[in-house]
Each structure stands twice: as C-alpha cells, then as structure tokens.
Coordinates of C-alpha atoms in Angstrom, one line a residue:
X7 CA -34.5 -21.2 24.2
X8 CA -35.9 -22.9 27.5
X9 CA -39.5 -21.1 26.7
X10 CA -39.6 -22.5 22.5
X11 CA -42.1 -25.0 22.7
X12 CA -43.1 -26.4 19.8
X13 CA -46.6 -29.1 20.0
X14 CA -47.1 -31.7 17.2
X15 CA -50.3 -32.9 16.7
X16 CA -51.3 -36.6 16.9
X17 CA -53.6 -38.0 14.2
X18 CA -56.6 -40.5 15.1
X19 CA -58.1 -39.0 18.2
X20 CA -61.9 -38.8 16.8
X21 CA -63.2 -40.5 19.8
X22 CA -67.1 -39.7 19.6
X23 CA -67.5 -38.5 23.4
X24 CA -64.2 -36.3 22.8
X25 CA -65.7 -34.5 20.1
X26 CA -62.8 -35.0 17.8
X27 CA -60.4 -32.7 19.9
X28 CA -56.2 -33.2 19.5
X29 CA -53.9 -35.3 21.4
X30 CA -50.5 -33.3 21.5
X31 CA -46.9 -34.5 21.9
X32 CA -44.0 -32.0 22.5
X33 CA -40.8 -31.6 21.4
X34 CA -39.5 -29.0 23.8
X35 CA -39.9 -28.2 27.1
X36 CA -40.5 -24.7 28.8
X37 CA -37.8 -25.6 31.7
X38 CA -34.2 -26.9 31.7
X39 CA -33.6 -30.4 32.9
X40 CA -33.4 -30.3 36.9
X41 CA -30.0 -31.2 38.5
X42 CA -30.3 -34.7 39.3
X43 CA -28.0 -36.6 41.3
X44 CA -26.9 -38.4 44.9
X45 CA -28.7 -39.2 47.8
X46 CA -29.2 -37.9 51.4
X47 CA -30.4 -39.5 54.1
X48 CA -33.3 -38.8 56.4
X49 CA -33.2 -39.5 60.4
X50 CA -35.5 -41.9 61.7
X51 CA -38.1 -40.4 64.3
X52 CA -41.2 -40.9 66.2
X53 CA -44.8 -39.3 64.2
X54 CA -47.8 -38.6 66.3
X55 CA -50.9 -40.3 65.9
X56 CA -52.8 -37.6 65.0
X57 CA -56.5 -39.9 64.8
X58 CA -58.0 -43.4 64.9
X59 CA -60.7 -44.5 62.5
X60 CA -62.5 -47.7 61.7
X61 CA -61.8 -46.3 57.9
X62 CA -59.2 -43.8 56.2
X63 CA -60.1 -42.9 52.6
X64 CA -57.1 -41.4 51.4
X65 CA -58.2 -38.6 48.4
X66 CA -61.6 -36.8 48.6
X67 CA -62.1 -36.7 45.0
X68 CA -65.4 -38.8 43.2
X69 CA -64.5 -42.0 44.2
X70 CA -63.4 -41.0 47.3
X71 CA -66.3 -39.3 48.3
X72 CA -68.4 -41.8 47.5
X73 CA -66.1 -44.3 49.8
X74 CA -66.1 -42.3 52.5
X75 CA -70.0 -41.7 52.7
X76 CA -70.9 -45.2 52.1
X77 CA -68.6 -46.5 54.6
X78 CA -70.0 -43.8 57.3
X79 CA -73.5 -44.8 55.7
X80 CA -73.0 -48.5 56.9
X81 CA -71.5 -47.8 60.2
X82 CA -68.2 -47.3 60.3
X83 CA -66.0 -44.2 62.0
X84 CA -64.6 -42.7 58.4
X85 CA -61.7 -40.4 58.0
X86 CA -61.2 -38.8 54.8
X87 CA -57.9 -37.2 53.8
X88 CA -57.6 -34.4 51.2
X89 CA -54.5 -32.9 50.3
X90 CA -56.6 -29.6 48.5
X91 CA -59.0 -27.6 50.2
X92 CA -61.9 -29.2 48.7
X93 CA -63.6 -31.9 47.9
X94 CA -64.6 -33.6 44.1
X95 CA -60.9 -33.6 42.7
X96 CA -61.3 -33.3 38.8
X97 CA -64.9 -33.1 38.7
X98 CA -64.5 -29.7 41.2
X99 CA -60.4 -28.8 41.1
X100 CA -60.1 -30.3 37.6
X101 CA -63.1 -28.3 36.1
X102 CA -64.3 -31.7 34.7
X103 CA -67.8 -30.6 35.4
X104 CA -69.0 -32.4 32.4
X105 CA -70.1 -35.8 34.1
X106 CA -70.1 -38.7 31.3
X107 CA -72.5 -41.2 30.8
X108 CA -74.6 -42.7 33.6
X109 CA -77.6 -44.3 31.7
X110 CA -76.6 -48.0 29.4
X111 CA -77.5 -47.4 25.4
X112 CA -80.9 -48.0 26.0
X113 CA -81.3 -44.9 28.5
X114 CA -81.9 -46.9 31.4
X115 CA -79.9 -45.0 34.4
X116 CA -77.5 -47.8 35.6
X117 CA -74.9 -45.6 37.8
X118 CA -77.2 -44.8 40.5
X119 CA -76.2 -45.3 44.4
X120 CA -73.9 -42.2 46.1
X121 CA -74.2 -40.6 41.8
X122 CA -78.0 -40.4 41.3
X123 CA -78.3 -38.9 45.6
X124 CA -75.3 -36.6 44.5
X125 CA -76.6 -35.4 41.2
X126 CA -80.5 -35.1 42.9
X127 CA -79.7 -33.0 45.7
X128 CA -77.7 -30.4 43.4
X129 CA -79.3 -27.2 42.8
X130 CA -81.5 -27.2 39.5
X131 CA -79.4 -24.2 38.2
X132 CA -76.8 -26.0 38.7
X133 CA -76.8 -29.1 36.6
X134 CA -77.1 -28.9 32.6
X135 CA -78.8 -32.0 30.7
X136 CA -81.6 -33.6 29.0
X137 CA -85.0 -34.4 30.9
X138 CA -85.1 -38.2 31.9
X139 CA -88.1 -38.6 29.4
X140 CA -85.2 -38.3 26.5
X141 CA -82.6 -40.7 28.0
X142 CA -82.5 -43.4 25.0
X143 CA -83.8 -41.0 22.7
X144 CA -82.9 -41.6 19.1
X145 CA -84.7 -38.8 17.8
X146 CA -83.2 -36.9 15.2
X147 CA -83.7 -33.3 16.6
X148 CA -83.1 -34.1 20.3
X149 CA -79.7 -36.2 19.2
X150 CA -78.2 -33.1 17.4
X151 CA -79.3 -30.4 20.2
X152 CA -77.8 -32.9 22.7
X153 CA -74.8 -34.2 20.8
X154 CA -73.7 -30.4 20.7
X155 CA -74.1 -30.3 24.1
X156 CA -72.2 -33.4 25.1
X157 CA -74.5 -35.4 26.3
X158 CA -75.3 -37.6 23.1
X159 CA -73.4 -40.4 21.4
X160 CA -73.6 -42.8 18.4
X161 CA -76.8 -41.3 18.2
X162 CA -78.4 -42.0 21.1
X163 CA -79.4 -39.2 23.6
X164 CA -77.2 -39.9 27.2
X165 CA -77.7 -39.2 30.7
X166 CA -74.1 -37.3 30.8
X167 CA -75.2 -33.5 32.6
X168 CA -72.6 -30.8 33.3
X169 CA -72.5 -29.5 37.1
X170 CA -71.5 -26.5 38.6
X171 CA -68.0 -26.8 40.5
X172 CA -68.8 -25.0 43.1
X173 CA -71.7 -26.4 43.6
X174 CA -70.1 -29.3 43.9
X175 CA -67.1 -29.2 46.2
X176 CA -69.8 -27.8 49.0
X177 CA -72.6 -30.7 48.1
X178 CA -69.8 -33.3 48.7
X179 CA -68.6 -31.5 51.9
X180 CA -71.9 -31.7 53.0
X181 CA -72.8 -34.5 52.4
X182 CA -70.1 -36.5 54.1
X183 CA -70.5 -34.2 57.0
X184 CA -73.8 -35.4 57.6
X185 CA -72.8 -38.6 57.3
X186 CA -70.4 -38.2 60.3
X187 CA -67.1 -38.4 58.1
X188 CA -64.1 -36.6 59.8
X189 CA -62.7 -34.2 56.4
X190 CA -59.0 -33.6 56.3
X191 CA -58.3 -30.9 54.2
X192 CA -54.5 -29.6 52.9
X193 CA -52.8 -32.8 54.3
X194 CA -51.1 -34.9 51.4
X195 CA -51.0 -38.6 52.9
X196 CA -46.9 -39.5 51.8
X197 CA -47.0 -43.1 53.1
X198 CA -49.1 -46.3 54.1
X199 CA -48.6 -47.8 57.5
X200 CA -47.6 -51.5 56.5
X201 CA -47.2 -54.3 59.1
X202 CA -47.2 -58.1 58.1
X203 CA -48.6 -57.7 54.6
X204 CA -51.4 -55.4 55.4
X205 CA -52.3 -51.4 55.6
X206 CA -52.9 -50.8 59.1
X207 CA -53.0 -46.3 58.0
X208 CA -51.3 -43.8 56.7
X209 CA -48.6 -41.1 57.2
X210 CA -49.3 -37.5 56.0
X211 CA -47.9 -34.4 55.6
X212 CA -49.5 -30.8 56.4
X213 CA -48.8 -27.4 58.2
X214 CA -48.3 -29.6 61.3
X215 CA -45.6 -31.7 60.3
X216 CA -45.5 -35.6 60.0
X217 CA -48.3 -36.9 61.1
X218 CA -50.5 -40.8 61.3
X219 CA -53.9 -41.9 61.0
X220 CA -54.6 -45.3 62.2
X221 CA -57.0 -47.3 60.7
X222 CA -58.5 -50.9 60.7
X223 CA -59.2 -50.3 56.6
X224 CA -57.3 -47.9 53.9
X225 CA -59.2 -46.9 51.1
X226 CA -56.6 -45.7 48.6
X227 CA -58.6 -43.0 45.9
X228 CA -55.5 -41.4 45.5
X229 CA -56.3 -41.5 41.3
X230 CA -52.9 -42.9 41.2
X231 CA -52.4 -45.8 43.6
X232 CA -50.0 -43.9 45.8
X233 CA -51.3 -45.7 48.8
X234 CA -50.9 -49.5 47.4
X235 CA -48.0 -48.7 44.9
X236 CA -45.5 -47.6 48.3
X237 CA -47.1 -50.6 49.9
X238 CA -45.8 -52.9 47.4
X239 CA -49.3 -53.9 45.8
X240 CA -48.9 -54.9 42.6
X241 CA -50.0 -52.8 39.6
X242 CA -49.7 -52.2 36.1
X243 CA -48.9 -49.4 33.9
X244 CA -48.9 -50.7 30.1
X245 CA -51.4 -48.5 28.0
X246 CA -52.8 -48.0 24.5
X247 CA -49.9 -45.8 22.3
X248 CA -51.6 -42.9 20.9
X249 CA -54.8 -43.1 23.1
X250 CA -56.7 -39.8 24.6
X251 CA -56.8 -41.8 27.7
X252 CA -53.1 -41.3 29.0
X253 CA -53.1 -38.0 28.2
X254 CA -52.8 -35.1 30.8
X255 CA -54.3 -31.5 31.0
X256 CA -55.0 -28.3 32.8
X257 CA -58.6 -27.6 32.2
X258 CA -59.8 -24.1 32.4
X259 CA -63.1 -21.6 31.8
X260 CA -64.0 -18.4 29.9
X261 CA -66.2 -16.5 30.7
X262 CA -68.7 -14.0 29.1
X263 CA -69.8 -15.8 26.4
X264 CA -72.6 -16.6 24.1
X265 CA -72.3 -20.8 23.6
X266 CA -75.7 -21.1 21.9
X267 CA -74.3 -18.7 19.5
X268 CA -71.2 -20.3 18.8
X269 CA -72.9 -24.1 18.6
X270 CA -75.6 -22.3 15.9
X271 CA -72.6 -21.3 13.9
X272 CA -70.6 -24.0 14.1
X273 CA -73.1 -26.7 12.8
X274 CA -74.2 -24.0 10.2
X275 CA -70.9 -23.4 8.9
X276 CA -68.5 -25.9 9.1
X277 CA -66.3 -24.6 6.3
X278 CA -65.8 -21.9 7.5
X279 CA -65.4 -23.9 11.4
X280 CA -62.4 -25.8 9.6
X281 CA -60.4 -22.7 8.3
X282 CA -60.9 -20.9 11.7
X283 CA -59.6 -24.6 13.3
X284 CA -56.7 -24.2 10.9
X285 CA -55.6 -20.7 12.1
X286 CA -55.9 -21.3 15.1
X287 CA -53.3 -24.2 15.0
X288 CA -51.1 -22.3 12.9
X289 CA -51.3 -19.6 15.4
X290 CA -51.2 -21.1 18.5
X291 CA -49.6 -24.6 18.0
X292 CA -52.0 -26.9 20.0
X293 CA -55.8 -26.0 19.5
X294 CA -59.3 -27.1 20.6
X295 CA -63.0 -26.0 20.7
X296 CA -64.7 -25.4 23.7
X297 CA -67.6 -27.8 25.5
X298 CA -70.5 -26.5 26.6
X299 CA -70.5 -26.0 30.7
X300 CA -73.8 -25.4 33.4
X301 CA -73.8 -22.2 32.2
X302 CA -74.8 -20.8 28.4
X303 CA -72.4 -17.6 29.2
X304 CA -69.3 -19.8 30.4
X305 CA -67.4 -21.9 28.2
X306 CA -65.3 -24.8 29.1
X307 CA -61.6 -25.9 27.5
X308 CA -60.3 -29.6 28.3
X309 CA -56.8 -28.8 26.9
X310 CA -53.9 -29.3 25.9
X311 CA -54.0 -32.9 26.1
X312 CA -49.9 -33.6 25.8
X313 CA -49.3 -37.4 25.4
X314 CA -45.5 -38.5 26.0
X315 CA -45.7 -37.1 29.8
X316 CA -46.1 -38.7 33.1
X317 CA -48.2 -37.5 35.8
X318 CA -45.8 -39.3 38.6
X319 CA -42.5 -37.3 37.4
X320 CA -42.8 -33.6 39.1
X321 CA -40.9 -31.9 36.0
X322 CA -43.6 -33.7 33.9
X323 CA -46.5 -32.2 35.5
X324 CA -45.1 -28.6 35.8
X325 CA -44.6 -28.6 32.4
X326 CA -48.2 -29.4 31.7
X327 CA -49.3 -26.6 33.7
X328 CA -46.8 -24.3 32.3
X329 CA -48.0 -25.0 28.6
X330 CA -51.7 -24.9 29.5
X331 CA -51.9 -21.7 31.4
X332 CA -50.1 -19.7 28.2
X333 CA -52.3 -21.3 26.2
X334 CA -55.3 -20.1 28.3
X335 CA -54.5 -17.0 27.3
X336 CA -53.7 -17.5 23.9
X337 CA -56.9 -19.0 23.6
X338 CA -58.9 -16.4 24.5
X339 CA -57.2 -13.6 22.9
X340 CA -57.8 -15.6 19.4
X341 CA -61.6 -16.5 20.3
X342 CA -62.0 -12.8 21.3
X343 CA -60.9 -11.9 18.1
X344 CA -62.4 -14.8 15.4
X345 CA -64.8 -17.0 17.3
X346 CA -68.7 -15.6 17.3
X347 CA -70.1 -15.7 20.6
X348 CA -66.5 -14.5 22.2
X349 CA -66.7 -11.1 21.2
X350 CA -66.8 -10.2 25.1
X351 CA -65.2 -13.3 26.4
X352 CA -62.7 -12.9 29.7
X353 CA -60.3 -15.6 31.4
X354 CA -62.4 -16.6 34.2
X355 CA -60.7 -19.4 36.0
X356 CA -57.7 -22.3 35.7
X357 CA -58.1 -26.1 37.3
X358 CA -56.0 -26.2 40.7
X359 CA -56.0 -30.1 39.7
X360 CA -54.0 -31.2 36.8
X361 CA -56.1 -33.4 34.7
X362 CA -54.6 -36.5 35.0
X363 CA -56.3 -39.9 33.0
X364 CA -53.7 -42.9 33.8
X365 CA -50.6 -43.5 35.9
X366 CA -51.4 -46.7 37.7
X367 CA -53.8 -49.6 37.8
X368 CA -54.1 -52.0 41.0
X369 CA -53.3 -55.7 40.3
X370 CA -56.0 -57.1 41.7
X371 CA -57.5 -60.4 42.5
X372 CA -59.9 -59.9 39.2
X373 CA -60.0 -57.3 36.7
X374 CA -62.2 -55.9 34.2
X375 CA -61.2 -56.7 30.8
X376 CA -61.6 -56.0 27.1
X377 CA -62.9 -59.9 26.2
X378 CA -65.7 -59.8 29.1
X379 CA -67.3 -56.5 27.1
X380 CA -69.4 -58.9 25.0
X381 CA -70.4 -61.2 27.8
X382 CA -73.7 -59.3 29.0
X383 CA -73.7 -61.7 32.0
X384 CA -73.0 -60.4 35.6
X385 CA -69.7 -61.4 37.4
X386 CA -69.8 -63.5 40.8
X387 CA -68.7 -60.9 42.9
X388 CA -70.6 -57.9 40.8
X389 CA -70.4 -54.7 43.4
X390 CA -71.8 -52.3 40.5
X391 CA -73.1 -52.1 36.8
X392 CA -71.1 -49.5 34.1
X393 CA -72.4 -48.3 30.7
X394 CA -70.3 -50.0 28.3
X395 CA -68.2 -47.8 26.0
X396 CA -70.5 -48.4 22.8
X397 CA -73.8 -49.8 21.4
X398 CA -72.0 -52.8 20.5
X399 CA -71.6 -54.3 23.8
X400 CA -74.1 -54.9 26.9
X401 CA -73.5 -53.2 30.3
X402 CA -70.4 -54.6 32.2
X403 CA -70.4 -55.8 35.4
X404 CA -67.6 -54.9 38.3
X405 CA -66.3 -57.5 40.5
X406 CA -65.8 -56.7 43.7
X407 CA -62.0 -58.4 43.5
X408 CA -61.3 -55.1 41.1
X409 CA -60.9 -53.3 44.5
X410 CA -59.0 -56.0 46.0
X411 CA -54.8 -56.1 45.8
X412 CA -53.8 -59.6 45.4
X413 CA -50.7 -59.8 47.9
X414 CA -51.7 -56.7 50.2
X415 CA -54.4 -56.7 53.1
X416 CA -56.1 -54.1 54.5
X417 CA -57.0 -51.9 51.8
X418 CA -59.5 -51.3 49.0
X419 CA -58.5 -49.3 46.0
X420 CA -61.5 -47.6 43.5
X421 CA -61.7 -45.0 41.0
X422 CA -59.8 -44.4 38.0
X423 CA -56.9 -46.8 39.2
X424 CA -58.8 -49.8 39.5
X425 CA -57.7 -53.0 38.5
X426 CA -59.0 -53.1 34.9
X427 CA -56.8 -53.6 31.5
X428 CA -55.8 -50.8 29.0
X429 CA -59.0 -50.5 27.3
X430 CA -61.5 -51.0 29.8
X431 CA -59.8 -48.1 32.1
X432 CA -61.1 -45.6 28.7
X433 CA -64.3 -46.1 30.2
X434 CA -63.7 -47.1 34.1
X435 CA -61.6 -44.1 34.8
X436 CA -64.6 -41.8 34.0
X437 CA -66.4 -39.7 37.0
X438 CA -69.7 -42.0 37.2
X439 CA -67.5 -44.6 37.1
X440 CA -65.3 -43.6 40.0
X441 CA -68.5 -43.1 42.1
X442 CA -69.6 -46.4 41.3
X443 CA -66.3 -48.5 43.0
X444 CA -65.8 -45.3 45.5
X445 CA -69.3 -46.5 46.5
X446 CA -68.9 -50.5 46.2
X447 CA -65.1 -49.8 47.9
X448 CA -66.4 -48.0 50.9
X449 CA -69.4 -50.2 51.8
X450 CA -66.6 -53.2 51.6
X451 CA -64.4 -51.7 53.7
X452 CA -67.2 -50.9 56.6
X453 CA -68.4 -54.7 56.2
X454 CA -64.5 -55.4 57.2
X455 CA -64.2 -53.1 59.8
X456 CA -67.2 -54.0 61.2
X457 CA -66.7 -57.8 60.8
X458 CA -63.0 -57.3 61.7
X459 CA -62.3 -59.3 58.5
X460 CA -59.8 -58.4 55.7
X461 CA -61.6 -56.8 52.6
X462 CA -60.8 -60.2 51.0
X463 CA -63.1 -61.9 53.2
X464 CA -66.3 -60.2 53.5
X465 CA -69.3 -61.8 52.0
X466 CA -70.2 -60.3 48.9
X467 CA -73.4 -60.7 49.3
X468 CA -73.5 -58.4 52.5
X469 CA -72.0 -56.0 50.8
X470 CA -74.5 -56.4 47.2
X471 CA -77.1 -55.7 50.0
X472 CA -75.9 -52.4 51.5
X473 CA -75.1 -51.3 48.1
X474 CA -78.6 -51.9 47.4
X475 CA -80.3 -50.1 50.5
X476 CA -77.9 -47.3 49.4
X477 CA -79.4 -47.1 46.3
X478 CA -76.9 -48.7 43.9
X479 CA -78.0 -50.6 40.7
X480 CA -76.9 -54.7 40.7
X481 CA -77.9 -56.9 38.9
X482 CA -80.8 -59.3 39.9
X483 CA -79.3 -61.6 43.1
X484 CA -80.6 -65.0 41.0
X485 CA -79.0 -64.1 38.1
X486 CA -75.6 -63.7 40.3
X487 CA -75.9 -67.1 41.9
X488 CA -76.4 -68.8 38.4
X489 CA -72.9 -67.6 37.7
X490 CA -71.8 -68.5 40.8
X491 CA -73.2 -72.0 40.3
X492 CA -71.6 -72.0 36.9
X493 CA -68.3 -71.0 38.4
X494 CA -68.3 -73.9 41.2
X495 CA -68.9 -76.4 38.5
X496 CA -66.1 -75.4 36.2
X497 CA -63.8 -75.0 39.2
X498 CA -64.4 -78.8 39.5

C-alpha cells in the first residue's frame, strides 16, 4: 500500500554535536510515482519591473539577513526577497533554534559581526546558553551540564545558545528595517536576469504575477544556489555517502514538558535509556531523542533525517514532510506514555521550512577545503574566521573568492551553498556560519555597487575594513599581507 513505509536505519552516525541521533533511508514511499511525461510550451511575454535596487538578496534566511543588512549598513539601496512570510529560514521556519558553535576550541568568540549584534539584541528570555565566563571551559561539571544541553563538545564547553523562533523572525525583520532594507515577503524569485555573462536581477513569482527586480548586484542565499545554478554558474554536488550532512528533515516542538527531568534521567539511567530507545524503534520505525530548546517546558525534535532524497525533486521533499508529520505524532503519543518528563506533553508546532543540509555548492574562484584545515594560517582574500570542526585543527579562514562564481558576474553566493568541498560544507553549512559569508557577501556586493565594479574586482581590503567597522572578526591585516607576499612569490 502507497501509505507502508518502512525506514531502515543507517549505522555510523555518532557525530558528537548530533548527539548520536539516526540517519534513516526508506524503502517505500507514502505517494505513488507522479505521471511524468511531455512538454508544453510557455508564451513569451513582457514582466514588469516591479523595483530597482543597488542590491537584491534573494532568500531572507541567516545568510541572507546578514547580506542584506551589511550591504544597507555600507551604503547600498538593498532589496531582500523572501518567498515565506518571515525572516531566519531554518533557524526561525526550520525550528533550528539551536545555533552551533560560534567560539574556536579555546572559547574565544570568532563569529562575531551581523551574529554577535543579532544574538545581543535578543531578549534575555529568549536565548539559552552558558555565561561567556565558561566559553573554553574544560571543567568536568560545567562540560556534562552543558554537553546535555548542546552546547559542549569533545569536552570543551561552546558558545552554541538556543533562541527563541519567534523571537527571531521579528529581531531580523527589525533589524533590516532599520537598516533601510526593502523586505519582500511570499514572492519565490523563479529566475536570474542574465545578460552578457552577468546577473543584472531576478524574476519572481507572487499573488501579483510575474514580476522583476533589477539590480546592479544579486546576492543568491537561496540555501540551494537557485539563483547561480539557472544562470549557468558552475557548482558541485558530490557528497560524503552515509553522512548526517545530506540528510533532510521536518523539525518540530512539544510542548509541556519537563526537559531537566528527562536529561536527570537519562544520564542516570542509561540502561534503561537504551531499552526505551529500542521500543521506540521497534514501535515507530525511525526514532530520536529530543534537544533541549530556550525553553525548559518545550522540547525540540530534529527528525527524521531520511538520506537517499533530494531536496531539488518536489516528490522528494513532500515525501519528507509526509513521513515527519506522522511521526510527530507518533512521537509524542509514545513519549506521553514511556518518556519521564512527558507525562503532560502536547504537539505544539511543525517547521513551515523543510530542513534541508545540501543540494548545491557554488564553484567558485577558491574554495574551502578539507587539506587547508591544518594550515592555521589566514587566506589572502580572508572575509571571515570559522570554528574548525574539532580540537584537532586551528580556526579556518574564508576567502572571499568562496562567494565568487568563476564564469558568472554579478553575483555573490553565501550560506550553506558556498563554494567549499564535501567535508568542509559539514561545518560551513551551519547557522553561524551562514551569517559569517551572508555578512562578508553583502558588504562585497555594496563595495561593487558602490564602486560600479563586478564582485570580482573589489579590493579585499575595503571590504576586510567594513567587515571590521561592522564588527566581524579577521584576522590581523599583517598577518594577511605576509600571505599575500608569500603568494606573489610563488606565483613567480
């Protein structure tokens, strides 16, 4: 039958910062295979220009709220377009409240810029996370509180805090609206405007019909490279088999819980933690444990993470949603009745946003990649500074050519489709990190619109020095030219 759906579970997903939760792939489907077949043809017309912008950001979510509001912050006429009625994508629509790691393994807090003014001017009930003075901590007592509480790894205590969605989707509306950003809301952008090899804006869709926004600069944050992809940028889509990463999801949140009661038992009892784990699989096929949220009394479920599907084939992703709301339910009608702390739990709320990790990455002029981890050095063109993805490696630097397509002009691409290889986008797709190149993205693209320069062009150095008044952590400017100088003589 069409609704037998049967999830297998996928060994060897223990990442730390998932907290060991399963990686499913299907062998049914809930729907019957669409009726594919022919072509029709669509009549050429005329669209209205519907507004003019120095800068378009197409997709308000992390990075492209950052973009916008840096590019407005430098001085250019910004134009953000959101095909949902908010703002944050999956850290607000997605329910990915839980913000991963900002500080570097030593606790010092290197995703700053449009992050650490977002995060600040969030309401103090609103945010959930350890005090500064513990960042780096390696205390025994403070790791374990923390590391049940997301927000410690490999022992050390992290700068990772959990924020309140709503909270969210109105900070980021505000604050681009102070920074004089024109917001778009429920208009899906379907195509770029291309003429002679560069993005010139973008066609989208809404109530009103077909309509275009020209633009001197496209910043694509689509999550997916929507914008470059139909342009003809090049981009890659190879990933690691069997990694968490590709995996999709419709998060959701209980509500009326007691999660300081469940964490007690859980680290008390984990015998008893695995038998309940057990039932539940056997009961409900695919099975996870919830994360803590801003809230003690909500609980927050990242699942289920199906692996074989793509998040660019429309029968793919209603599937995903299909599978994830039963087992919304499912779940908590089981933690009702075996989980302590659920005893008076309620389905509070599902993601609007699928929870997409991968579909794209730009092909761009540079790329972060897995043998530069070790380096500790900054690149050239550094626009930013990441956490690396374990003690074992120093902070990485981002080049600004990351954001740069190699044969398109005119547009800058950041967040979680960034031009990076398989296992550096584990780490670069994350929320802080799509702040970080939303930021570095939209300062480039004001310097070219304001220099009327391609984003190729700019000086990086103009651009290191906006990110810097805007409060973004670089490294040290000599330490940047002695690469440089280091580059020019092996170039010779």
């Amino acid at each position: 039958m069409a609704d037998e759906v049967k999830l297998q579970r996928v060994e060897g997903h223990g990442e730390e910062r998932f907290l060991g939760s399963d990686v499913f792939q299907s062998d049914g489907r809930a729907l019957p295979p669409s009726r594919r077949g022919g072509t029709v043809r669509e009549e050429a017309r005329d669209v209205d220009v519907y507004h003019s912008a120095d800068v378009i950001v197409v997709g308000g979510g992390p990075a492209g709220c950052a973009a916008a509001w840096a590019a407005a912050k430098a001085g250019a006429d910004v134009t953000l377009v959101e095909r949902y009625n908010c703002l944050g994508g999956l850290s607000t629509g997605g329910l990915v409240m839980w913000i991963d790691r900002m500080t570097d393994w030593q606790g010092n807090h290197v995703i700053q810029g449009f992050a650490r003014h977002f995060i600040e001017r969030m309401p103090k009930e609103g945010v959930a996370g350890p005090p500064p003075e513990d960042w780096g901590s390696t205390d025994e007592k403070k790791v374990a509180y923390w590391g049940q509480r997301t927000t410690a790894f490999h022992g050390i205590v992290q700068w990772a805090p959990t924020l309140d969605p709503e909270r969210m989707k109105l900070l980021n509306q505000e604050m681009l609206l102070e920074a004089g950003v024109r917001i778009v809301f429920h208009a899906w952008a379907a195509r770029p405007i291309v003429k002679d090899g560069a993005a010139k804006g973008v066609i989208f869709e809404s109530k009103a019909g077909r309509q275009a926004i020209m633009a001197k600069v496209v910043v694509d944050t689509t999550g997916d490279g929507d914008m470059f992809a139909r342009a003809g940028a090049a981009f890659d889509t190879d990933i690691e088999e069997g990694d968490v990463h590709h995996s999709m999801n419709t998060g959701w949140v209980l509500g009326g819980v007691d999660m300081n009661r469940w964490i007690n038992w859980k680290v008390l009892y984990p015998e008893q933690l695995r038998d309940f784990m057990e039932k539940g699989r056997k009961e409900l096929g695919f099975f996870q444990t919830p994360y803590v949220s801003w809230r003690p009394d909500i609980a927050l479920f990242l699942g289920p993470r199906q692996s074989g599907l793509s998040a660019l084939d429309v029968d793919d992703m209603t599937e995903v949603e299909i599978r994830s709301h039963r087992l919304m339910e499912g779940h908590c009608r089981f933690f009702r009745e075996n989980a302590p702390g659920f005893e008076n739990v309620y389905s509070l709320q599902s993601a609007s946003q699928l929870g997409v990790r991968h579909t794209r990455r730009l092909g761009g002029i540079e790329r972060i990649e897995r043998s530069g981890w070790s380096d500790g050095t900054p690149v050239g063109s550094e626009v930013g500074v990441s956490p690396s993805i374990s003690p074992k490696f120093p902070v990485v630097s981002v080049p600004y050519g990351s954001l740069i397509p190699r044969n398109l002009d005119g547009l800058l691409a950041a967040g979680r489709h960034m031009s990076c290889d398989a296992n550096s986008h584990g780490f670069m797709r994350e929320i802080p990190q799509c702040w970080l190149t939303g930021h570095a993205a939209g300062v480039g693209a004001a310097v070219a619109a304001n220099r009327g320069v391609q984003p190729r062009e700019v000086d990086v150095d103009e651009v290191r020095k906006i990110l810097r008044k805007q409060g973004a952590h670089l490294h040290k400017d000599s330490a940047v030219a002695a690469v440089r100088k280091d580059e020019a003589i092996a170039a010779e």
